[in-house]
Coordinates of C-alpha atoms in Angstrom, one line a residue:
Chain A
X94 CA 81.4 68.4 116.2
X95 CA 78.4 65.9 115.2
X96 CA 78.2 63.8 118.8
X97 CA 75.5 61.6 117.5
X98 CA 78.2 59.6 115.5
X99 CA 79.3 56.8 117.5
X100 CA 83.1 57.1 118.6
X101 CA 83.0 53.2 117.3
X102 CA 81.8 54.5 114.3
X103 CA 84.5 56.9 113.6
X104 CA 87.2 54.7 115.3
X105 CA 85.8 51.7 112.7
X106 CA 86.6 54.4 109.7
X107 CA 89.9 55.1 110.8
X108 CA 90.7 51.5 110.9
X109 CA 89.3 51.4 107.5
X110 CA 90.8 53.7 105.6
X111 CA 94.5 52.0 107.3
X112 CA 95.1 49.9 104.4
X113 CA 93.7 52.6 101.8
X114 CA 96.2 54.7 103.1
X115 CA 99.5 54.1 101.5
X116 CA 97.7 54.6 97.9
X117 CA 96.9 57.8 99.2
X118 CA 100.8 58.6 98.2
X119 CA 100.2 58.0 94.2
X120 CA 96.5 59.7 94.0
X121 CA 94.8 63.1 93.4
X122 CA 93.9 65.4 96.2
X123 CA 90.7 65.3 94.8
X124 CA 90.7 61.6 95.9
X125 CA 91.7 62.9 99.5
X126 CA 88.3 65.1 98.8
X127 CA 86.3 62.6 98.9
X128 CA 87.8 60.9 102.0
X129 CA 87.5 64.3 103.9
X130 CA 83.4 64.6 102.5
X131 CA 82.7 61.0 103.5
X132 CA 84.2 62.4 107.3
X133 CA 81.7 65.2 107.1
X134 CA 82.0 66.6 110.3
X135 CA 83.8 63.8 111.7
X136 CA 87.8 63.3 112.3
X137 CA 89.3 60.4 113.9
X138 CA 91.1 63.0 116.1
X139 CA 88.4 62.9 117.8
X140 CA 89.9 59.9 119.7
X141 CA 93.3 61.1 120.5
X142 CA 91.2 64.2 122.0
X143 CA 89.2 62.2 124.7
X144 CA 92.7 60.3 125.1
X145 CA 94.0 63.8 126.0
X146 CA 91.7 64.8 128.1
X147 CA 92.2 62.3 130.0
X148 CA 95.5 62.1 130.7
X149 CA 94.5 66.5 131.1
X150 CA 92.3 65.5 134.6
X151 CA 94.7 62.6 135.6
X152 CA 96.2 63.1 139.1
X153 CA 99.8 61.4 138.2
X154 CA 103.2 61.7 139.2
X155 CA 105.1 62.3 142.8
X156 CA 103.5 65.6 143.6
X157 CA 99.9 63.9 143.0
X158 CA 98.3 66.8 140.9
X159 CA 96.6 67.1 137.3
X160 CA 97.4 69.4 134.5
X161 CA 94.4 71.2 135.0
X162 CA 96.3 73.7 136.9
X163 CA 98.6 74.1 134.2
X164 CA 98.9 77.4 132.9
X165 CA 99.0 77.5 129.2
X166 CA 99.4 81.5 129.0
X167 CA 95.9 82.7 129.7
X168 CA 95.8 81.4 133.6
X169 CA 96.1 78.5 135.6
X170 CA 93.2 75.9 134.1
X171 CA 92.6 78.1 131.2
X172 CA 92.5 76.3 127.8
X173 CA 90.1 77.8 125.8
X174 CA 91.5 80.0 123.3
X175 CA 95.4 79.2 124.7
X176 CA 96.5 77.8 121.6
X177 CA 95.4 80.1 119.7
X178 CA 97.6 82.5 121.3
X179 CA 100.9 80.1 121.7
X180 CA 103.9 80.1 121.3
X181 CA 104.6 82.9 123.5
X182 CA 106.8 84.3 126.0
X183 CA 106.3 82.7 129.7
X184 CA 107.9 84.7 132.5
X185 CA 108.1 81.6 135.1
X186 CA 110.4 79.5 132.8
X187 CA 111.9 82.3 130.9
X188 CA 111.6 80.7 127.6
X189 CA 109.4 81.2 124.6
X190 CA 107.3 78.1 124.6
X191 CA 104.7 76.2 122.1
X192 CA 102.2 73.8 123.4
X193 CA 104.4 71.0 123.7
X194 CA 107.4 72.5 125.5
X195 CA 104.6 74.1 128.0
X196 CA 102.9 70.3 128.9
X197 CA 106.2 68.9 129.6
X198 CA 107.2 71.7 131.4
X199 CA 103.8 71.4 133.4
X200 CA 104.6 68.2 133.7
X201 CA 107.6 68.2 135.1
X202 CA 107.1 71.2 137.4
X203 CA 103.3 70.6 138.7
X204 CA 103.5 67.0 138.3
X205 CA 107.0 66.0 139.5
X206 CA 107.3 63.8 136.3
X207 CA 110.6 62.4 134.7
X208 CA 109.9 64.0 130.9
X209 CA 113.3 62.7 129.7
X210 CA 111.9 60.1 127.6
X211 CA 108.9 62.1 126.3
X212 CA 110.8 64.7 125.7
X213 CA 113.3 62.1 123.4
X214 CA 110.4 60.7 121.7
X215 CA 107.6 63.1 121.6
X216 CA 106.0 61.3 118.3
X217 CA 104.4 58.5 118.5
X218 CA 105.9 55.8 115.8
X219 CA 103.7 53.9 113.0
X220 CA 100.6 51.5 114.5
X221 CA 101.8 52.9 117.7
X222 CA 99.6 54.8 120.4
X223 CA 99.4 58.2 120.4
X224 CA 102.0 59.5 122.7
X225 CA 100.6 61.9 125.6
X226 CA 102.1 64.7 124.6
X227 CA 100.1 64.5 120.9
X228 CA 97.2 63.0 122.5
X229 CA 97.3 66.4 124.6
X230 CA 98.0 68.8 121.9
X231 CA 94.7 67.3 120.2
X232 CA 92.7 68.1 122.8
X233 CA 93.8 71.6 123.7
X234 CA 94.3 72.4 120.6
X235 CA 90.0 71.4 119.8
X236 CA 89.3 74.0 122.5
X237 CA 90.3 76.8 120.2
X238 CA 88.3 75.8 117.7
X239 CA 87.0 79.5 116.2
X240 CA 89.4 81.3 118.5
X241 CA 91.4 83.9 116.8
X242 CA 95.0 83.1 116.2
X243 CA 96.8 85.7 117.8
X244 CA 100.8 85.0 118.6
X245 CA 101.5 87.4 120.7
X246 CA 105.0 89.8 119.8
X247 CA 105.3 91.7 122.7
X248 CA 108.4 90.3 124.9
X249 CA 111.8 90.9 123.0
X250 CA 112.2 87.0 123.2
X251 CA 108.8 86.7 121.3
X252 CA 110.0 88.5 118.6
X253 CA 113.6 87.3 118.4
X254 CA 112.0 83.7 117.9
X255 CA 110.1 85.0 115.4
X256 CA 113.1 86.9 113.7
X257 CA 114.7 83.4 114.1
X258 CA 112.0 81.4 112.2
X259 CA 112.0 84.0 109.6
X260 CA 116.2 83.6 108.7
X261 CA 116.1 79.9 109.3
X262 CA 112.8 79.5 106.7
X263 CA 115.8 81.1 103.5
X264 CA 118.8 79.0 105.3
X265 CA 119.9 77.0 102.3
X266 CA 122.0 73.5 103.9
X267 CA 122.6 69.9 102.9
X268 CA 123.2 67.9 100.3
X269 CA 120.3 68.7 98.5
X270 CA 120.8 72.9 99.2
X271 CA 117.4 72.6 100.1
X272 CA 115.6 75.5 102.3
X273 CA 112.3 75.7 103.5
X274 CA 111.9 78.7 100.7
X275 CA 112.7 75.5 97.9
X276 CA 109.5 74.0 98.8
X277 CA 107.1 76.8 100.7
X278 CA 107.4 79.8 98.3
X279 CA 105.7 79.0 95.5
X280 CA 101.7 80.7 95.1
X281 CA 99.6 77.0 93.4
X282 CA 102.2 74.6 92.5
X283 CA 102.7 71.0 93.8
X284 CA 105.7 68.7 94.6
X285 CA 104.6 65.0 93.7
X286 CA 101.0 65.3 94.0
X287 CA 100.9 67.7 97.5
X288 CA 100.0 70.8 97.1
X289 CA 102.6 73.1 98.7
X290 CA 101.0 76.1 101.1
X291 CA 103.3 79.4 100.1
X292 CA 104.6 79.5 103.8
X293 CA 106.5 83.5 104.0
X294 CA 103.5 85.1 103.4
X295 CA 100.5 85.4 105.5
X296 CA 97.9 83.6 103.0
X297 CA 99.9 81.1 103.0
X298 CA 100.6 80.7 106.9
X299 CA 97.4 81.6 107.4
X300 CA 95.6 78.8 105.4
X301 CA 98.1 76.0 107.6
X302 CA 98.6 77.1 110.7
X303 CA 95.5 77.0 111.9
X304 CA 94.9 73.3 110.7
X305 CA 97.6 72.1 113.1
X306 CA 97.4 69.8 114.9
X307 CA 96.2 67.5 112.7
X308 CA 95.1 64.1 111.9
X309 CA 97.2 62.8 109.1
X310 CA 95.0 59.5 107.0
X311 CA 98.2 58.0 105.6
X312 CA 99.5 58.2 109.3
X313 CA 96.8 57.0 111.0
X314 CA 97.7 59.9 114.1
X315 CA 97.2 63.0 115.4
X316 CA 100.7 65.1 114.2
X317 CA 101.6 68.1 115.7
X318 CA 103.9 71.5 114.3
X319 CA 106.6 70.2 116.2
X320 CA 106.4 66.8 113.9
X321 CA 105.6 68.8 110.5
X322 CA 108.3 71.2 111.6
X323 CA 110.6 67.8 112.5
X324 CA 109.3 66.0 109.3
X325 CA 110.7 69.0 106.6
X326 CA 113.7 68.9 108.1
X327 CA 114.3 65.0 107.1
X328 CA 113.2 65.5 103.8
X329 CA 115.9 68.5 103.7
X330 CA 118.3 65.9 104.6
X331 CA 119.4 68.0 107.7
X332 CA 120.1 66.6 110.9
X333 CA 117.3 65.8 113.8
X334 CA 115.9 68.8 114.9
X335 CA 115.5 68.7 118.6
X336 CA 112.3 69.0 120.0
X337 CA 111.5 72.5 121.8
X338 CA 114.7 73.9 120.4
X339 CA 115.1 77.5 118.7
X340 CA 114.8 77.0 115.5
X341 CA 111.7 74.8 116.3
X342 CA 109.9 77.5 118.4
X343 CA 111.4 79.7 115.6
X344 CA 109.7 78.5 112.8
X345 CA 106.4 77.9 114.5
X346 CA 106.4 81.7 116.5
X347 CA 107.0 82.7 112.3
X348 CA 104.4 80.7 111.0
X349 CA 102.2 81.5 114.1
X350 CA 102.6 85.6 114.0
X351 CA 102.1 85.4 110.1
X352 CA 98.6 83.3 110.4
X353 CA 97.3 86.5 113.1
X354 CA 93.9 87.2 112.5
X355 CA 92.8 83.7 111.6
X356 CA 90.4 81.1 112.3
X357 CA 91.5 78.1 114.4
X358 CA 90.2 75.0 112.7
X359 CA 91.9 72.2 114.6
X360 CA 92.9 69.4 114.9
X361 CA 92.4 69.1 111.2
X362 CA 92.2 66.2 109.0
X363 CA 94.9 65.5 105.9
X364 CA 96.4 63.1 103.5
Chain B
X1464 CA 133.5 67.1 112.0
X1465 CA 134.4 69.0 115.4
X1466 CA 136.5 71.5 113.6
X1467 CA 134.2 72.0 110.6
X1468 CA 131.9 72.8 113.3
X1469 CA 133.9 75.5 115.5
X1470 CA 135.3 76.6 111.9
X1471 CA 131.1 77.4 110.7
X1472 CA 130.5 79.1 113.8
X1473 CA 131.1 82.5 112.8
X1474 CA 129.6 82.0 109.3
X1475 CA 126.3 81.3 111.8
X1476 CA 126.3 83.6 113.9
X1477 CA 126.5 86.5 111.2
X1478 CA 124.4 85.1 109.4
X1479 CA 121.8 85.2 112.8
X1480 CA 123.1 88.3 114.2
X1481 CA 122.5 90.4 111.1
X1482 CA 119.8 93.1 111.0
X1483 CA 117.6 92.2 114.1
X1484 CA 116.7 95.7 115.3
X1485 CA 113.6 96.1 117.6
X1486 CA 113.4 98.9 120.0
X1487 CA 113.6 97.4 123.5
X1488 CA 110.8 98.6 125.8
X1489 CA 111.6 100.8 129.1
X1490 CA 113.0 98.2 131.6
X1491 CA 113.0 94.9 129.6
X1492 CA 116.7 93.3 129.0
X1493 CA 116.8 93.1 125.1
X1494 CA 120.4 92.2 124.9
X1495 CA 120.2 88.6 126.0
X1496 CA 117.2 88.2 123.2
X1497 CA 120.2 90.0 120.4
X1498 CA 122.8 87.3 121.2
X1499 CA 123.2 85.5 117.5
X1500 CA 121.9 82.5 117.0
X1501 CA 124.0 79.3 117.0
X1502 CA 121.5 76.9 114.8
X1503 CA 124.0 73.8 115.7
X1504 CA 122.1 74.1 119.2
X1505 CA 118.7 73.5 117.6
X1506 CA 119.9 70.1 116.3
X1507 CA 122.3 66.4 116.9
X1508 CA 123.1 63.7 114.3
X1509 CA 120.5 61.1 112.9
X1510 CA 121.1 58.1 111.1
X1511 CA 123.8 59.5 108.2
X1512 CA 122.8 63.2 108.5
X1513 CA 126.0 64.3 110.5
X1514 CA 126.2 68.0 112.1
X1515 CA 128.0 68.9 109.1
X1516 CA 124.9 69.0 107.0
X1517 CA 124.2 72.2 108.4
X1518 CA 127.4 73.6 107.2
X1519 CA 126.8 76.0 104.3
X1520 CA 129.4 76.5 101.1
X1521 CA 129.8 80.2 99.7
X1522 CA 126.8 79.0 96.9
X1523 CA 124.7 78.3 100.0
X1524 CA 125.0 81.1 101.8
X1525 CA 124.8 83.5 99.4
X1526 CA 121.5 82.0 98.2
X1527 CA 120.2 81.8 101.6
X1528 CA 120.6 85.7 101.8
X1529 CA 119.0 87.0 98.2
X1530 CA 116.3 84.5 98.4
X1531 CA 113.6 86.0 96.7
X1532 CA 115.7 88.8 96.2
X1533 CA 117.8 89.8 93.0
X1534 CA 121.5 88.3 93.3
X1535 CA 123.5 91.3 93.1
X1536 CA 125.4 90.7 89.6
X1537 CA 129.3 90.8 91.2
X1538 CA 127.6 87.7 93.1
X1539 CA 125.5 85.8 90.2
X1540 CA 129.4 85.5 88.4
X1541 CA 130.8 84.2 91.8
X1542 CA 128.0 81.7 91.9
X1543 CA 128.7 81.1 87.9
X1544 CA 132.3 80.8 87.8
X1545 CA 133.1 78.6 91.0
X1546 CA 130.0 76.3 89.6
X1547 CA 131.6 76.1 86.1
X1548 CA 135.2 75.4 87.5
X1549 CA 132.9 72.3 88.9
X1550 CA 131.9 70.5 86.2
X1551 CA 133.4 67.2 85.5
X1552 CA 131.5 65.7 81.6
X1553 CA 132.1 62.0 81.3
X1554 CA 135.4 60.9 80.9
X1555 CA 134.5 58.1 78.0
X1556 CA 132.3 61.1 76.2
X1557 CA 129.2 59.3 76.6
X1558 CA 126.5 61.1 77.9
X1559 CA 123.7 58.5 77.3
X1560 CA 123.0 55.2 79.6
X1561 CA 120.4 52.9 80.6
X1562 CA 117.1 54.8 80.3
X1563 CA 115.3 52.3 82.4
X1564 CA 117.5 52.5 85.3
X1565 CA 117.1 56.4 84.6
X1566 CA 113.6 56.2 85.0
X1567 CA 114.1 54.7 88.6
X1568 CA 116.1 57.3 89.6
X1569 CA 113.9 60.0 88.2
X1570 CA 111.1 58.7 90.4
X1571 CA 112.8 57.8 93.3
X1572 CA 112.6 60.4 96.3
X1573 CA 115.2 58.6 98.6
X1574 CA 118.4 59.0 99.2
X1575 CA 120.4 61.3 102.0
X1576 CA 117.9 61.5 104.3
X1577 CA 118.6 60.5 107.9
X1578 CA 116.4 57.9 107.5
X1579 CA 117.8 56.6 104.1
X1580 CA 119.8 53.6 104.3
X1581 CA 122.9 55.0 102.8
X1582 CA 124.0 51.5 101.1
X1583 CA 121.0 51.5 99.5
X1584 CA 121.5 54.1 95.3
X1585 CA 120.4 57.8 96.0
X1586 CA 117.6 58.8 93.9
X1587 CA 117.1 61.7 91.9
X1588 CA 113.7 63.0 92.6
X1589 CA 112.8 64.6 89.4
X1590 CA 109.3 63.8 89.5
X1591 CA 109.2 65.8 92.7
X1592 CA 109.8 69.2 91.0
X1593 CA 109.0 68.5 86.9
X1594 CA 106.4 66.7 84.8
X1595 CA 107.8 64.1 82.7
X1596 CA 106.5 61.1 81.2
X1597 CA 103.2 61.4 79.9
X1598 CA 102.5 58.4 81.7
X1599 CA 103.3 59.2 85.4
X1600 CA 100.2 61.8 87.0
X1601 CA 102.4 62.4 90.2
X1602 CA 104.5 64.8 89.0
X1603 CA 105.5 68.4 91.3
X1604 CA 105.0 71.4 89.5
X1605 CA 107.8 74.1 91.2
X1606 CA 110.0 73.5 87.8
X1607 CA 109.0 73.4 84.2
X1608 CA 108.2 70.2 82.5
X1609 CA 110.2 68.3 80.8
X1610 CA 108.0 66.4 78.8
X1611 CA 109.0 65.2 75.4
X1612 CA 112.8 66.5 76.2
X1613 CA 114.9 64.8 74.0
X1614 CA 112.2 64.8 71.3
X1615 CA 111.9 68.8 71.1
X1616 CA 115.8 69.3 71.3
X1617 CA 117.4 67.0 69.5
X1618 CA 120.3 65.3 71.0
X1619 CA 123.6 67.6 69.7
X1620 CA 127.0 68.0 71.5
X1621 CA 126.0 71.0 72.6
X1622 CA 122.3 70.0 74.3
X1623 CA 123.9 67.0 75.4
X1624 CA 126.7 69.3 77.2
X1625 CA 123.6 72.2 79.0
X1626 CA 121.5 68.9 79.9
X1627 CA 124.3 67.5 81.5
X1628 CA 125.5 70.7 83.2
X1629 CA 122.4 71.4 85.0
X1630 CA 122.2 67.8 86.2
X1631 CA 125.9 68.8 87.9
X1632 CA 125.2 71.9 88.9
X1633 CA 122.2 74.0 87.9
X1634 CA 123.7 77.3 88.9
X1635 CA 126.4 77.5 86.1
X1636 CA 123.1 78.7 84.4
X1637 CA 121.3 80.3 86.9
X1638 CA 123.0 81.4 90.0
X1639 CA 120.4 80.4 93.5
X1640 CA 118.6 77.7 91.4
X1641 CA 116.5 75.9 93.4
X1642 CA 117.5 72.6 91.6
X1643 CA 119.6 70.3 93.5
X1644 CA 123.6 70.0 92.6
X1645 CA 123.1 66.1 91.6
X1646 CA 127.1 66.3 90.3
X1647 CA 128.8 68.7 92.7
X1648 CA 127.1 67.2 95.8
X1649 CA 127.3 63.5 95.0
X1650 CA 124.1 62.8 95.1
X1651 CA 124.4 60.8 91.7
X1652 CA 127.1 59.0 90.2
X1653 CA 128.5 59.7 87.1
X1654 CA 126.5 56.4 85.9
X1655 CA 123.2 57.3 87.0
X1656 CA 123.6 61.0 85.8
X1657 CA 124.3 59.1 82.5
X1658 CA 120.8 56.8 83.2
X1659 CA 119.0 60.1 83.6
X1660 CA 120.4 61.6 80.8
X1661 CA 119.1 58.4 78.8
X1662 CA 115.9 58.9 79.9
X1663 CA 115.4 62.6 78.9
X1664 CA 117.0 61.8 75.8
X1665 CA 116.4 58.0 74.4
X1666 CA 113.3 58.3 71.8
X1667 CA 112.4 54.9 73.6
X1668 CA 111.9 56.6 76.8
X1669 CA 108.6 57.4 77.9
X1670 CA 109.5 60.9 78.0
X1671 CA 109.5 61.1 74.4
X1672 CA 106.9 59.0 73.0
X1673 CA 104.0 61.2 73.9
X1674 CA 103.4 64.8 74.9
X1675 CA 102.3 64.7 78.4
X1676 CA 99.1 67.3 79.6
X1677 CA 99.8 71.1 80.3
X1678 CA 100.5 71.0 84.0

């Protein structure tokens, strides 16, 4: 990343483009192009990753200790590359976790933190500030920048999520009989004006997973899998999906295994 | 709700349960990784999406399993036939309403979600899946256009009666469609299926007054 650019720079962009934003909705993605090209190298993420890191070297919470102990699979304090390799099986809490389910839990057990409101409202709302948990994905997330993604499938629970994701990705519900298949299985077509990645094959998964997290224009945050994942589900008129829950970790282990071999690029920029 | 729920369970879990089979290593404790899947644990009620959203109807759940797939024939005339006995056509015989309202519908995406205010109309979201108007560039391309509709088909009994039957329930055509039931579920009344209808059909409507780009 270009750190001759002034963070005021980039943060005076982001500003600026708040009130282009909602036209973003009604135009081209060649329009979006432009935006990304007059970015370069640049993505207000950039912001919500110092926030991150930050809150990453704080000493908070009743047991007085930082998250840089945390392990986030690879070893206590060892973040480059981790995301790249999550979600994934970890034997202390005896879960399969992503990211986000691994900070709170880091959080709660290293730090002695109350993550019951967090863990209610892990996205930050519109105009709001970033909340921890996103401002920490964006950093983590930018030190596996040019990792390989590699989702591990070694612990029966790893591959159970991902056997989970798989089934839930064809599960027809709702009003609207809508799956994740209705809108993520088609190879160059569009709903509205957003092109739709082909998500069940490995392309596809391969060419959006390793965007995430990601800074979203018309948004004006940092949005993590666990929002995009939250996000579909809305527009399939289902329920709220919890945070952290299996069909969550699921869908992302699924997405995750099928984008092996890939680049991390994050956190990326989008409409 | 509560009983719909306990009542879906087992439609759930066999859906979950079915055809997970990987080889356990030496000395790791598969079995507690096999246990089905009970999705209902993965979500709670927002706004006016209600735990029985994720309840799915025969149509649902066999679509769910052949996605992607070939419906097995014996299946596709399940599908057909319990879609067919669905159908209600207007009860005045007049399949054609306000084409302006129609277009509102068509290109509004609202409606159901658990965001949605639920007192304010459900839209239709056609501009989400097909091209229609010349005139409107934010069109989705996962169905096939229906620009200049009622132009290229004329507006018979019989057109009048498919148009309005895929509105109700696409799969009395084609069993797993991917288009919404608008009739069957409720997501449209009978007098904005008849707006829609109005704007695919009316030679006033923009859908008909000029032949939109090859999308």
């Amino acid at each position: 990343m270009n750190q001759s650019i002034p963070k005021t720079f980039v943060l005076g962009l982001a500003l600026a483009l708040a009130p282009v934003s909602a036209s973003f909705a009604q135009s081209g993605n060649d329009v979006f192009a432009e935006y990304r090209e007059m970015f370069g190298d640049d993505n207000p993420a950039e912001l919500a990753e110092m926030q991150g890191e930050e809150i990453w070297r704080a000493v908070r919470g009743p047991k007085q200790a930082s998250l840089e102990q945390c392990d986030l699979g690879l070893g206590p304090g060892v973040m480059q590359g981790a995301y790249a390799q999550l979600p994934r099986w970890f034997e202390d809490a005896g879960q399969v976790m992503d990211l986000e389910m691994r900070l709170l839990w880091c959080m709660e057990k290293q730090q002695g933190l109350d993550v019951s409101a967090l863990r209610a409202h892990p996205f930050s709302e519109q105009g709001q500030q970033q909340t921890d948990l996103e401002a920490l994905s964006a950093y983590i997330a930018a030190q596996s920048r040019g990792a390989t993604v590699a989702v591990p499938q070694e612990h029966p629970a790893e591959r159970r999520a991902f056997e989970n994701g798989k089934r839930f990705f064809n599960y027809r519900a709702g009003p609207h009989d809508f799956s994740c298949a209705t809108c993520h299985t088609h190879d160059g077509k569009r709903i509205r004006l957003q092109d739709m990645p082909r998500l069940n094959t490995v392309e596809g998964a391969k060419g959006s997973f390793p965007t995430w997290p990601a800074y979203r224009l018309s948004q004006g945050a940092v949005r993590t899998l666990e929002w995009r994942m939250n996000d579909c589900m809305r527009q399939q008129r289902l329920p709220g999906l919890q945070h952290g829950s299996d069909v969550a970790i699921g869908l992302i282990t699924y997405l995750g295994v099928q984008a092996n071999g890939a680049v991390m690029d994050s956190p990326g920029l989008k409409r | 709700m509560k009983t719909l729920r306990t009542a879906s369970l087992p439609l759930l879990a066999a859906l979950f349960a079915a055809g997970c089979g990987h080889a356990p290593k030496a000395g790791e404790t598969a079995a507690a990784f096999d246990a089905p899947l009970d999705i209902t644990g993965s979500f709670a009620p927002r706004g006016q999406a209600g735990m029985d959203r994720l309840d799915q109807d025969e149509t649902q759940r066999i679509c769910s399993e052949y996605e992607g797939k070939p419906v097995p024939p014996e299946l596709v005339t399940t599908i057909m036939e319990a879609a067919n006995a669905g159908i209600r056509f207007p009860a005045d015989g007049n399949y054609l309403g306000d084409w302006k309202n129609g277009e509102k519908i068509a290109k509004t995406g609202t409606g159901l979600q658990s965001n949605d205010d639920p007192n304010v109309p459900n839209g239709g979201n056609c501009y989400a899946c097909h091209q229609m108007a010349a005139e409107e560039i934010a069109y989705g391309t996962i169905a096939p256009s229906l620009g200049l509709y009622g132009k290229l088909r004329g507006n018979s009994e019989p057109i009048l009666k498919y148009t309005w039957t895929r509105l109700w329930n696409s799969h009395a055509y084609n069993a797993c469609s991917h288009m919404p039931r608008f009739g069957e579920k409720k997501i449209l009344d009978e007098q904005q299926l008849k707006d829609v209808m109005a704007y695919l059909f009316d030679p006033q409507s923009p859908v008909n007054l000029e032949a939109p780009g090859k999308n």
